Amino acid sequence: MDAEAPQIPHVPLTFPLLPTEIRVQIITEAAQHSPRGHLAAVSKEWQLFIEEKTFESLVFDDIDQLKFLDWYVTGKREHLVKRICLNVELSCVWTFSCFLTALFAHLGRWTKGDLTLEINAYSPSDSDHFFKGYYVGDPDEDEAFGDARTFDDARHGFSPDGQEVPLARDTREVYDMMDLSDLSLHQVRVIKRLLIRRQCRRQFTTDLLFRLLASLPALEHIHYEPWRMSDEKFQDGQWYPDFGILISGHLPRNLKTLILFEDFNELFFPDVPPSTRVPNAQTSRSLLHASLNLEHLSASFMVDAQDFFDASQTCCQDATWERLEFLALTSRLVDPADKDFGLTNLLYAAGIFALRAPRLRTMILWYGNKNKAYAFIYKRDDTSITWHGTRDFHMNQQRITQI
């Protein structure tokens, strides 16, 4: 009789006995599907993971939803929140003010956190005045886009054959200026990054921006993408001078990164050709003063790099940019249309500036227009200068030596 084979002890394959990597993969896959709140009841390990995923990015499109912060985001969970997006539907002029005030009142009580605040404001009627199905910021954007029933609306210039140029009054409504002079906000120290994308068509007055920045003393990063205004006289004569005062003397002390991008679409403003836009030189000078304490600066279309570098030689002759590591600016001179003499002079001025920024690792000078784009890129780490563009620019040895 054969000896009986030894029995293998029965060890139940329970979830805690799986390797850590396998457990994480399983939880991660499960967390991809919504709703996922019930998964937190599986175990303490699942709860910690699901809470981290649930609270890291919060989107609020109704003021009543802010109660969620009081009910669920208590002391020990505050540090889990990394991003808050305020997506405000403008049902009336005070909606935005009430929403922002309520959010800052909530966050003003927080003592822990490292937050990114993203702000968007829109009106559902925007699509009546613009391209059908073009619901910027609307929570139902995906469902609304492409509805054939919205393409026939002669009253707003839409027909099955296409769309007429938007009327000036319709454009002004979509790109309306939000002036909240009575806005009073609590100080919030847990917001470190402020993001206002170009998807936000509403314009912010400089007074509103001042109040917003004054309430965020711990801010380290600003990413602001305003749209070019149809009223250039107001923009260059009032808005940009006031904006220059703001950025040159009223930015948060801890600010490290400033990214500014002025967007423009010639389809929306056919009477204002982009080629005629001349950036305000005073804005470049204001930005120069702001850059003295920055590590990362990017400014597109609202300034010209030549004005920036000229100001560095006239207004700040003895200054050095000890912290600056990254610089990206636009300039019309980067478009080497028929002669590239202006571009050579620009690069020469850029080289002089680089000598006064000992920590500068990357400099990008670029320009873009319809069917055209050019970029000069300097990188210190790999000791390289590169030209990319829809037109060649020959960097011969004599030119490099001059620069």
GROMACS .gro file of C-alpha atoms in nm:
model
  403
    1MET     CA    1   0.000   0.000   0.000
    2ASP     CA    2   0.143   0.328  -0.109
    3ALA     CA    3   0.224   0.577   0.158
    4GLU     CA    4  -0.047   0.839   0.178
    5ALA     CA    5   0.066   1.174   0.032
    6PRO     CA    6   0.102   1.446   0.293
    7GLN     CA    7  -0.182   1.691   0.299
    8ILE     CA    8  -0.108   2.048   0.200
    9PRO     CA    9  -0.230   2.282   0.470
   10HIS     CA   10  -0.530   2.487   0.360
   11VAL     CA   11  -0.441   2.851   0.362
   12PRO     CA   12  -0.731   3.067   0.241
   13LEU     CA   13  -0.624   3.315  -0.024
   14THR     CA   14  -0.757   3.634   0.135
   15PHE     CA   15  -0.697   3.983   0.001
   16PRO     CA   16  -0.451   4.090   0.276
   17LEU     CA   17  -0.221   3.801   0.186
   18LEU     CA   18  -0.174   3.920  -0.170
   19PRO     CA   19   0.147   4.110  -0.253
   20THR     CA   20   0.119   4.485  -0.205
   21GLU     CA   21   0.161   4.554  -0.577
   22ILE     CA   22  -0.129   4.320  -0.664
   23ARG     CA   23  -0.356   4.472  -0.398
   24VAL     CA   24  -0.285   4.824  -0.525
   25GLN     CA   25  -0.359   4.719  -0.884
   26ILE     CA   26  -0.691   4.566  -0.783
   27ILE     CA   27  -0.801   4.870  -0.582
   28THR     CA   28  -0.686   5.106  -0.857
   29GLU     CA   29  -0.885   4.920  -1.120
   30ALA     CA   30  -1.195   4.913  -0.900
   31ALA     CA   31  -1.162   5.286  -0.830
   32GLN     CA   32  -1.179   5.370  -1.202
   33HIS     CA   33  -1.552   5.303  -1.205
   34SER     CA   34  -1.819   5.532  -1.061
   35PRO     CA   35  -1.977   5.543  -0.815
   36ARG     CA   36  -1.697   5.420  -0.594
   37GLY     CA   37  -1.793   5.547  -0.247
   38HIS     CA   38  -1.924   5.207  -0.140
   39LEU     CA   39  -1.578   5.055  -0.201
   40ALA     CA   40  -1.449   5.236   0.107
   41ALA     CA   41  -1.650   4.991   0.321
   42VAL     CA   42  -1.446   4.688   0.208
   43SER     CA   43  -1.166   4.740   0.456
   44LYS     CA   44  -0.952   5.005   0.620
   45GLU     CA   45  -0.697   4.973   0.340
   46TRP     CA   46  -0.963   5.023   0.076
   47GLN     CA   47  -1.107   5.317   0.268
   48LEU     CA   48  -0.776   5.503   0.277
   49PHE     CA   49  -0.715   5.448  -0.094
   50ILE     CA   50  -1.070   5.535  -0.204
   51GLU     CA   51  -1.078   5.848   0.011
   52GLU     CA   52  -0.751   5.965  -0.142
   53LYS     CA   53  -0.893   5.922  -0.493
   54THR     CA   54  -1.232   6.070  -0.404
   55PHE     CA   55  -1.110   6.384  -0.234
   56GLU     CA   56  -0.802   6.472  -0.442
   57SER     CA   57  -1.004   6.664  -0.706
   58LEU     CA   58  -1.339   6.825  -0.624
   59VAL     CA   59  -1.561   7.007  -0.874
   60PHE     CA   60  -1.839   7.236  -0.752
   61ASP     CA   61  -2.099   7.372  -0.995
   62ASP     CA   62  -2.368   7.454  -0.739
   63ILE     CA   63  -2.326   7.661  -0.425
   64ASP     CA   64  -2.521   7.407  -0.218
   65GLN     CA   65  -2.254   7.148  -0.299
   66LEU     CA   66  -2.012   7.338  -0.076
   67LYS     CA   67  -2.186   7.174   0.221
   68PHE     CA   68  -1.987   6.865   0.118
   69LEU     CA   69  -1.677   7.034   0.260
   70ASP     CA   70  -1.836   7.066   0.606
   71TRP     CA   71  -1.991   6.720   0.606
   72TYR     CA   72  -1.708   6.507   0.472
   73VAL     CA   73  -1.383   6.702   0.441
   74THR     CA   74  -1.303   6.733   0.808
   75GLY     CA   75  -0.964   6.791   0.971
   76LYS     CA   76  -0.793   6.462   0.892
   77ARG     CA   77  -0.913   6.469   0.528
   78GLU     CA   78  -0.816   6.827   0.443
   79HIS     CA   79  -0.470   6.722   0.328
   80LEU     CA   80  -0.624   6.476   0.077
   81VAL     CA   81  -0.776   6.758  -0.131
   82LYS     CA   82  -0.530   6.868  -0.402
   83ARG     CA   83  -0.757   7.052  -0.646
   84ILE     CA   84  -1.085   7.242  -0.623
   85CYS     CA   85  -1.257   7.356  -0.941
   86LEU     CA   86  -1.523   7.625  -0.913
   87ASN     CA   87  -1.744   7.594  -1.222
   88VAL     CA   88  -1.994   7.878  -1.184
   89GLU     CA   89  -2.311   7.900  -1.390
   90LEU     CA   90  -2.395   8.271  -1.405
   91SER     CA   91  -2.768   8.275  -1.346
   92CYS     CA   92  -2.740   8.636  -1.221
   93VAL     CA   93  -2.470   8.897  -1.165
   94TRP     CA   94  -2.420   8.802  -0.799
   95THR     CA   95  -2.390   8.425  -0.850
   96PHE     CA   96  -2.014   8.435  -0.894
   97SER     CA   97  -1.963   8.665  -0.593
   98CYS     CA   98  -2.176   8.448  -0.362
   99PHE     CA   99  -2.008   8.127  -0.481
  100LEU     CA  100  -1.655   8.262  -0.437
  101THR     CA  101  -1.733   8.420  -0.099
  102ALA     CA  102  -1.884   8.096   0.032
  103LEU     CA  103  -1.589   7.885  -0.086
  104PHE     CA  104  -1.332   8.117   0.073
  105ALA     CA  105  -1.534   8.118   0.397
  106HIS     CA  106  -1.508   7.737   0.405
  107LEU     CA  107  -1.140   7.718   0.310
  108GLY     CA  108  -1.044   8.003   0.542
  109ARG     CA  109  -1.093   7.765   0.833
  110TRP     CA  110  -0.855   7.504   0.696
  111THR     CA  111  -0.513   7.477   0.853
  112LYS     CA  112  -0.369   7.199   0.636
  113GLY     CA  113  -0.358   7.166   0.262
  114ASP     CA  114  -0.173   7.233  -0.062
  115LEU     CA  115  -0.450   7.324  -0.303
  116THR     CA  116  -0.490   7.423  -0.664
  117LEU     CA  117  -0.794   7.646  -0.718
  118GLU     CA  118  -0.936   7.652  -1.072
  119ILE     CA  119  -1.204   7.908  -1.158
  120ASN     CA  120  -1.446   7.904  -1.450
  121ALA     CA  121  -1.761   8.107  -1.512
  122TYR     CA  122  -2.010   8.057  -1.794
  123SER     CA  123  -2.371   8.108  -1.894
  124PRO     CA  124  -2.583   7.839  -2.065
  125SER     CA  125  -2.700   8.107  -2.308
  126ASP     CA  126  -2.345   8.152  -2.440
  127SER     CA  127  -2.413   7.889  -2.704
  128ASP     CA  128  -2.709   8.092  -2.829
  129HIS     CA  129  -2.476   8.373  -2.920
  130PHE     CA  130  -2.184   8.166  -3.039
  131PHE     CA  131  -2.122   7.838  -3.218
  132LYS     CA  132  -2.392   7.586  -3.152
  133GLY     CA  133  -2.281   7.304  -2.925
  134TYR     CA  134  -1.998   7.521  -2.791
  135TYR     CA  135  -2.072   7.492  -2.420
  136VAL     CA  136  -1.760   7.616  -2.251
  137GLY     CA  137  -1.750   7.500  -1.891
  138ASP     CA  138  -2.100   7.357  -1.896
  139PRO     CA  139  -2.119   7.030  -1.695
  140ASP     CA  140  -2.341   6.890  -1.975
  141GLU     CA  141  -2.098   6.988  -2.248
  142ASP     CA  142  -2.048   6.635  -2.380
  143GLU     CA  143  -2.418   6.561  -2.398
  144ALA     CA  144  -2.507   6.894  -2.559
  145PHE     CA  145  -2.239   6.893  -2.827
  146GLY     CA  146  -2.351   6.789  -3.173
  147ASP     CA  147  -2.728   6.804  -3.117
  148ALA     CA  148  -2.859   6.861  -3.469
  149ARG     CA  149  -3.162   7.045  -3.333
  150THR     CA  150  -2.937   7.331  -3.222
  151PHE     CA  151  -2.794   7.406  -3.566
  152ASP     CA  152  -3.097   7.589  -3.712
  153ASP     CA  153  -3.146   7.922  -3.538
  154ALA     CA  154  -3.172   8.213  -3.779
  155ARG     CA  155  -3.234   8.463  -3.499
  156HIS     CA  156  -2.878   8.410  -3.372
  157GLY     CA  157  -2.719   8.375  -3.715
  158PHE     CA  158  -2.719   7.993  -3.739
  159SER     CA  159  -2.852   7.789  -4.029
  160PRO     CA  160  -2.787   7.444  -4.177
  161ASP     CA  161  -2.554   7.617  -4.426
  162GLY     CA  162  -2.328   7.760  -4.157
  163GLN     CA  163  -2.299   8.053  -3.918
  164GLU     CA  164  -2.275   8.423  -3.981
  165VAL     CA  165  -2.008   8.630  -3.811
  166PRO     CA  166  -2.118   8.684  -3.449
  167LEU     CA  167  -2.267   9.025  -3.379
  168ALA     CA  168  -2.059   9.261  -3.167
  169ARG     CA  169  -2.320   9.271  -2.891
  170ASP     CA  170  -2.324   8.889  -2.875
  171THR     CA  171  -1.945   8.878  -2.852
  172ARG     CA  172  -1.947   9.133  -2.571
  173GLU     CA  173  -2.200   8.925  -2.379
  174VAL     CA  174  -1.992   8.607  -2.398
  175TYR     CA  175  -1.671   8.795  -2.308
  176ASP     CA  176  -1.839   9.014  -2.050
  177MET     CA  177  -1.633   9.188  -1.781
  178MET     CA  178  -1.706   9.071  -1.426
  179ASP     CA  179  -1.683   9.370  -1.193
  180LEU     CA  180  -1.740   9.272  -0.830
  181SER     CA  181  -1.631   9.588  -0.651
  182ASP     CA  182  -1.808   9.492  -0.327
  183LEU     CA  183  -1.649   9.147  -0.308
  184SER     CA  184  -1.506   9.065   0.036
  185LEU     CA  185  -1.313   8.741   0.076
  186HIS     CA  186  -1.168   8.554   0.373
  187GLN     CA  187  -0.794   8.494   0.380
  188VAL     CA  188  -0.714   8.142   0.260
  189ARG     CA  189  -0.365   8.006   0.326
  190VAL     CA  190  -0.404   7.653   0.189
  191ILE     CA  191  -0.438   7.758  -0.176
  192LYS     CA  192  -0.093   7.749  -0.337
  193ARG     CA  193  -0.188   7.751  -0.707
  194LEU     CA  194  -0.446   7.960  -0.895
  195LEU     CA  195  -0.561   7.853  -1.241
  196ILE     CA  196  -0.791   8.049  -1.473
  197ARG     CA  197  -0.790   7.881  -1.813
  198ARG     CA  198  -0.879   8.037  -2.148
  199GLN     CA  199  -1.195   7.821  -2.137
  200CYS     CA  200  -1.325   8.090  -1.903
  201ARG     CA  201  -1.450   8.351  -2.153
  202ARG     CA  202  -1.559   8.598  -1.886
  203GLN     CA  203  -1.308   8.877  -1.823
  204PHE     CA  204  -1.185   8.970  -1.476
  205THR     CA  205  -1.145   9.335  -1.382
  206THR     CA  206  -0.810   9.422  -1.229
  207ASP     CA  207  -0.994   9.512  -0.908
  208LEU     CA  208  -1.139   9.161  -0.891
  209LEU     CA  209  -0.794   9.012  -0.953
  210PHE     CA  210  -0.647   9.234  -0.681
  211ARG     CA  211  -0.906   9.120  -0.426
  212LEU     CA  212  -0.856   8.759  -0.527
  213LEU     CA  213  -0.476   8.770  -0.491
  214ALA     CA  214  -0.493   8.969  -0.168
  215SER     CA  215  -0.697   8.683  -0.018
  216LEU     CA  216  -0.438   8.422  -0.117
  217PRO     CA  217  -0.120   8.520   0.073
  218ALA     CA  218   0.040   8.173   0.040
  219LEU     CA  219   0.002   8.159  -0.338
  220GLU     CA  220   0.309   8.018  -0.517
  221HIS     CA  221   0.181   7.964  -0.873
  222ILE     CA  222  -0.048   8.173  -1.095
  223HIS     CA  223  -0.167   8.050  -1.435
  224TYR     CA  224  -0.392   8.308  -1.600
  225GLU     CA  225  -0.516   8.297  -1.960
  226PRO     CA  226  -0.731   8.603  -2.035
  227TRP     CA  227  -0.879   8.670  -2.377
  228ARG     CA  228  -0.783   8.965  -2.590
  229MET     CA  229  -1.055   9.228  -2.567
  230SER     CA  230  -1.246   9.354  -2.867
  231ASP     CA  231  -1.215   9.706  -2.726
  232GLU     CA  232  -0.841   9.759  -2.769
  233LYS     CA  233  -0.866  10.121  -2.657
  234PHE     CA  234  -0.998  10.013  -2.318
  235GLN     CA  235  -0.761   9.719  -2.295
  236ASP     CA  236  -0.443   9.915  -2.369
  237GLY     CA  237  -0.553  10.243  -2.213
  238GLN     CA  238  -0.698  10.118  -1.886
  239TRP     CA  239  -0.696   9.742  -1.823
  240TYR     CA  240  -0.330   9.669  -1.898
  241PRO     CA  241  -0.193   9.977  -1.713
  242ASP     CA  242  -0.393   9.870  -1.405
  243PHE     CA  243  -0.284   9.509  -1.456
  244GLY     CA  244   0.078   9.628  -1.473
  245ILE     CA  245   0.041   9.798  -1.135
  246LEU     CA  246  -0.103   9.476  -0.996
  247ILE     CA  247   0.176   9.246  -1.113
  248SER     CA  248   0.462   9.486  -1.038
  249GLY     CA  249   0.369   9.558  -0.679
  250HIS     CA  250   0.089   9.340  -0.548
  251LEU     CA  251   0.176   8.979  -0.620
  252PRO     CA  252   0.196   8.741  -0.321
  253ARG     CA  253   0.540   8.735  -0.161
  254ASN     CA  254   0.582   8.360  -0.197
  255LEU     CA  255   0.503   8.356  -0.568
  256LYS     CA  256   0.743   8.140  -0.769
  257THR     CA  257   0.564   8.083  -1.101
  258LEU     CA  258   0.371   8.328  -1.319
  259ILE     CA  259   0.219   8.205  -1.647
  260LEU     CA  260   0.022   8.454  -1.858
  261PHE     CA  261  -0.135   8.376  -2.194
  262GLU     CA  262  -0.351   8.620  -2.390
  263ASP     CA  263  -0.569   8.415  -2.624
  264PHE     CA  264  -0.728   8.534  -2.946
  265ASN     CA  265  -0.950   8.388  -3.217
  266GLU     CA  266  -0.991   8.583  -3.539
  267LEU     CA  267  -1.320   8.401  -3.606
  268PHE     CA  268  -1.469   8.568  -3.301
  269PHE     CA  269  -1.324   8.914  -3.368
  270PRO     CA  270  -1.303   8.951  -3.746
  271ASP     CA  271  -1.268   9.330  -3.723
  272VAL     CA  272  -0.953   9.305  -3.509
  273PRO     CA  273  -0.680   9.128  -3.711
  274PRO     CA  274  -0.424   8.967  -3.480
  275SER     CA  275  -0.137   9.107  -3.685
  276THR     CA  276  -0.230   9.461  -3.580
  277ARG     CA  277  -0.202   9.389  -3.209
  278VAL     CA  278   0.091   9.575  -3.055
  279PRO     CA  279   0.154   9.473  -2.692
  280ASN     CA  280   0.168   9.748  -2.432
  281ALA     CA  281   0.534   9.826  -2.353
  282GLN     CA  282   0.442   9.940  -2.001
  283THR     CA  283   0.308   9.590  -1.927
  284SER     CA  284   0.649   9.449  -2.026
  285ARG     CA  285   0.821   9.686  -1.783
  286SER     CA  286   0.583   9.588  -1.504
  287LEU     CA  287   0.641   9.222  -1.576
  288LEU     CA  288   1.016   9.280  -1.566
  289HIS     CA  289   0.992   9.411  -1.210
  290ALA     CA  290   0.770   9.119  -1.110
  291SER     CA  291   1.020   8.871  -1.254
  292LEU     CA  292   1.296   8.973  -1.012
  293ASN     CA  293   1.157   8.735  -0.749
  294LEU     CA  294   1.026   8.460  -0.975
  295GLU     CA  295   1.165   8.119  -1.064
  296HIS     CA  296   0.941   8.055  -1.365
  297LEU     CA  297   0.798   8.321  -1.598
  298SER     CA  298   0.597   8.267  -1.914
  299ALA     CA  299   0.409   8.553  -2.086
  300SER     CA  300   0.253   8.511  -2.428
  301PHE     CA  301   0.113   8.780  -2.660
  302MET     CA  302   0.036   9.036  -2.389
  303VAL     CA  303   0.401   9.148  -2.391
  304ASP     CA  304   0.681   9.163  -2.645
  305ALA     CA  305   1.017   9.014  -2.551
  306GLN     CA  306   1.200   9.308  -2.710
  307ASP     CA  307   1.023   9.551  -2.476
  308PHE     CA  308   1.105   9.323  -2.182
  309PHE     CA  309   1.477   9.309  -2.264
  310ASP     CA  310   1.494   9.681  -2.347
  311ALA     CA  311   1.344   9.761  -2.007
  312SER     CA  312   1.602   9.538  -1.836
  313GLN     CA  313   1.876   9.764  -1.977
  314THR     CA  314   1.706  10.096  -1.901
  315CYS     CA  315   1.494  10.045  -1.588
  316CYS     CA  316   1.691   9.775  -1.406
  317GLN     CA  317   2.049   9.831  -1.515
  318ASP     CA  318   2.206   9.696  -1.196
  319ALA     CA  319   1.954   9.422  -1.118
  320THR     CA  320   2.017   9.048  -1.136
  321TRP     CA  321   1.760   8.771  -1.159
  322GLU     CA  322   1.903   8.538  -0.896
  323ARG     CA  323   1.604   8.301  -0.884
  324LEU     CA  324   1.488   8.287  -1.245
  325GLU     CA  325   1.531   7.941  -1.399
  326PHE     CA  326   1.275   7.942  -1.684
  327LEU     CA  327   1.173   8.226  -1.918
  328ALA     CA  328   0.932   8.206  -2.212
  329LEU     CA  329   0.819   8.517  -2.401
  330THR     CA  330   0.659   8.597  -2.734
  331SER     CA  331   0.780   8.859  -2.979
  332ARG     CA  332   0.668   8.963  -3.324
  333LEU     CA  333   1.038   8.982  -3.413
  334VAL     CA  334   1.061   8.604  -3.389
  335ASP     CA  335   0.863   8.598  -3.714
  336PRO     CA  336   1.155   8.644  -3.959
  337ALA     CA  337   0.928   8.756  -4.241
  338ASP     CA  338   1.157   8.897  -4.508
  339LYS     CA  339   1.455   9.010  -4.303
  340ASP     CA  340   1.588   8.854  -3.986
  341PHE     CA  341   1.787   9.156  -3.867
  342GLY     CA  342   1.528   9.227  -3.598
  343LEU     CA  343   1.544   8.869  -3.474
  344THR     CA  344   1.922   8.885  -3.449
  345ASN     CA  345   1.896   9.201  -3.237
  346LEU     CA  346   1.634   9.034  -3.019
  347LEU     CA  347   1.857   8.733  -2.958
  348TYR     CA  348   2.150   8.961  -2.880
  349ALA     CA  349   1.941   9.139  -2.614
  350ALA     CA  350   1.828   8.799  -2.482
  351GLY     CA  351   2.191   8.692  -2.446
  352ILE     CA  352   2.275   9.002  -2.243
  353PHE     CA  353   1.977   8.933  -2.017
  354ALA     CA  354   2.080   8.568  -1.971
  355LEU     CA  355   2.415   8.681  -1.830
  356ARG     CA  356   2.225   8.857  -1.552
  357ALA     CA  357   2.023   8.546  -1.464
  358PRO     CA  358   2.284   8.301  -1.329
  359ARG     CA  359   2.033   8.019  -1.261
  360LEU     CA  360   1.855   8.042  -1.597
  361ARG     CA  361   1.824   7.693  -1.744
  362THR     CA  362   1.574   7.744  -2.026
  363MET     CA  363   1.477   8.042  -2.242
  364ILE     CA  364   1.211   8.023  -2.512
  365LEU     CA  365   1.135   8.309  -2.750
  366TRP     CA  366   0.848   8.227  -2.981
  367TYR     CA  367   0.559   8.355  -3.187
  368GLY     CA  368   0.258   8.199  -3.351
  369ASN     CA  369  -0.011   8.306  -3.594
  370LYS     CA  370  -0.243   8.140  -3.840
  371ASN     CA  371  -0.039   7.880  -4.032
  372LYS     CA  372   0.285   8.014  -3.883
  373ALA     CA  373   0.486   7.930  -3.573
  374TYR     CA  374   0.848   7.992  -3.470
  375ALA     CA  375   1.051   7.922  -3.158
  376PHE     CA  376   1.408   7.988  -3.048
  377ILE     CA  377   1.500   7.761  -2.756
  378TYR     CA  378   1.806   7.786  -2.534
  379LYS     CA  379   1.883   7.508  -2.284
  380ARG     CA  380   2.176   7.532  -2.051
  381ASP     CA  381   2.168   7.171  -1.930
  382ASP     CA  382   2.259   7.027  -2.269
  383THR     CA  383   2.428   7.349  -2.392
  384SER     CA  384   2.201   7.385  -2.694
  385ILE     CA  385   2.023   7.647  -2.897
  386THR     CA  386   1.748   7.529  -3.131
  387TRP     CA  387   1.525   7.686  -3.394
  388HIS     CA  388   1.186   7.537  -3.477
  389GLY     CA  389   0.951   7.698  -3.724
  390THR     CA  390   0.756   7.703  -4.045
  391ARG     CA  391   1.038   7.913  -4.193
  392ASP     CA  392   1.410   7.851  -4.172
  393PHE     CA  393   1.639   8.078  -3.977
  394HIS     CA  394   2.004   8.006  -4.040
  395MET     CA  395   2.210   8.012  -3.719
  396ASN     CA  396   2.553   8.050  -3.878
  397GLN     CA  397   2.871   8.077  -3.671
  398GLN     CA  398   2.904   8.452  -3.723
  399ARG     CA  399   2.550   8.511  -3.602
  400ILE     CA  400   2.598   8.286  -3.297
  401THR     CA  401   2.917   8.473  -3.211
  402GLN     CA  402   2.732   8.805  -3.234
  403ILE     CA  403   2.457   8.676  -3.007
   0.00000   0.00000   0.00000
